GROMACS .gro file of C-alpha atoms in nm:
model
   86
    1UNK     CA    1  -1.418   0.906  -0.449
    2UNK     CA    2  -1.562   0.556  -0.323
    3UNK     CA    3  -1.357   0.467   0.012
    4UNK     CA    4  -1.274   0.047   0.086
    5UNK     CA    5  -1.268  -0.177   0.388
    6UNK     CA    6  -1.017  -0.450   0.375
    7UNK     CA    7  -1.281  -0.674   0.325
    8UNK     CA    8  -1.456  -0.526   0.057
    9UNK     CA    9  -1.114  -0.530  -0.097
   10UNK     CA   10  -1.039  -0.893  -0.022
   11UNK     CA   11  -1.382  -1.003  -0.157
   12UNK     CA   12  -1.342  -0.808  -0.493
   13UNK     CA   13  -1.009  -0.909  -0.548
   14UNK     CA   14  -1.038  -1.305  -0.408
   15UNK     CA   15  -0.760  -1.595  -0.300
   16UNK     CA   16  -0.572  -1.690  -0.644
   17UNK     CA   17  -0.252  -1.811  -0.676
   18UNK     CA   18  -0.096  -1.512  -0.554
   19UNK     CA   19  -0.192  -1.478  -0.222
   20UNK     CA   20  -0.121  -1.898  -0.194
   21UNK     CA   21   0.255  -1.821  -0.246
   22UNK     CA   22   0.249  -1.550  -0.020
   23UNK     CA   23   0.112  -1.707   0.198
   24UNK     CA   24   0.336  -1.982   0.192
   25UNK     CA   25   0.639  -1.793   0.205
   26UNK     CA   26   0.548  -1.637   0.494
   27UNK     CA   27   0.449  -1.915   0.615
   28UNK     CA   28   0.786  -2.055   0.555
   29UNK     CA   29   0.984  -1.730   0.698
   30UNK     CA   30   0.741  -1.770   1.017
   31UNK     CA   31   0.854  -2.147   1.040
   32UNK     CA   32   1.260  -2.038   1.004
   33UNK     CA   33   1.216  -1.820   1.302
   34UNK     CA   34   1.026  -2.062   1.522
   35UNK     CA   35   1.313  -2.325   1.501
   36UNK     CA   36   1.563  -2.034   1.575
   37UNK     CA   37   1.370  -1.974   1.887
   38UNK     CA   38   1.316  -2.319   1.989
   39UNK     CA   39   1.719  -2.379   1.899
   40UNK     CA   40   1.863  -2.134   2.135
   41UNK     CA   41   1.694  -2.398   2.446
   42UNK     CA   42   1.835  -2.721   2.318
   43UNK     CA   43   2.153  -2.566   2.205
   44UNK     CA   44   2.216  -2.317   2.509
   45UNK     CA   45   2.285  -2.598   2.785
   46UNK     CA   46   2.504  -2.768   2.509
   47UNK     CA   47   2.719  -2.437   2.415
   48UNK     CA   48   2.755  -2.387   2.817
   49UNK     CA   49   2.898  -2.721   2.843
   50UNK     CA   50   3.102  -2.695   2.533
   51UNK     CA   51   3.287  -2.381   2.592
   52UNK     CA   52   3.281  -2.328   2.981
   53UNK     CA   53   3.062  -2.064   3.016
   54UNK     CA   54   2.832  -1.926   3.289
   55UNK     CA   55   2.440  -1.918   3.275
   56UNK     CA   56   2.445  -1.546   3.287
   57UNK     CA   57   2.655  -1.616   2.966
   58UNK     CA   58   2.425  -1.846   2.824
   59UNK     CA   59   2.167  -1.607   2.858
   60UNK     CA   60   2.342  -1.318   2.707
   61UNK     CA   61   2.475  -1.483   2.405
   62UNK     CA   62   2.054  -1.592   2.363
   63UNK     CA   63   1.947  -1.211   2.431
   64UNK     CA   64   2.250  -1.136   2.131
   65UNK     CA   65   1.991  -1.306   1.889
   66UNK     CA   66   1.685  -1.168   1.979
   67UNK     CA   67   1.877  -0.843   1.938
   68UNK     CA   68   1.978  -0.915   1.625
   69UNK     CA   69   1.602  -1.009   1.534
   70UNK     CA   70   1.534  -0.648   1.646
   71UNK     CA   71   1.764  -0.503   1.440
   72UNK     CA   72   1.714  -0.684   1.120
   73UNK     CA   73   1.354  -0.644   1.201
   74UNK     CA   74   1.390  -0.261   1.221
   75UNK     CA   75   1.588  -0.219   0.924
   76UNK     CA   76   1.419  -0.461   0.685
   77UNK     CA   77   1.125  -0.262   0.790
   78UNK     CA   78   1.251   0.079   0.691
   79UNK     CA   79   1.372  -0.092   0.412
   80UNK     CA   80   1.045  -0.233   0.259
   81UNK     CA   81   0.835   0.118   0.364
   82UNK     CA   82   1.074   0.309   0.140
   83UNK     CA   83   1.124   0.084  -0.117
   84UNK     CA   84   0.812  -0.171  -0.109
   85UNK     CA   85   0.546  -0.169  -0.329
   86UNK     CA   86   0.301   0.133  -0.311
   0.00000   0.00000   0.00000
């Protein structure tokens, strides 16, 4: 049995289509968690103000989301190993 690189495999196989929407839908998904990122330090000062909270607040109610990013990341990835394509 004949063993592959990843290149080898890329090179026989090309960029069509295929990989374009991929790649732009991860692209996209990448994008969608930038801004979340970027949100949480325009909108933190504005939430502290808004509902009277202190910084050590602030800063756990940003650490919520990243642990939520964790978590969905952790699952979704179970998820696609034991369902994903093979």
């Amino acid at each position: 049995m004949e063993t592959y690189t990843t290149d080898d495999a890329l090179t026989t196989m090309g960029f069509g289509k295929l990989q374009g929407l991929v790649l732009v839908y991860a692209g996209m998904g990448w994008v969608a968690e930038a801004m979340e990122v970027m949100l949480l330090s325009f909108v933190g000062p504005l939430i502290r103000e808004e509902w009277k909270i202190s910084a050590q607040d602030e800063s756990l109610l940003s650490s919520v989301v990243f642990l939520g990013m964790l978590i969905g990341a952790c699952g979704w990835g179970y998820v696609s190993d034991k369902y994903g394509r093979r």
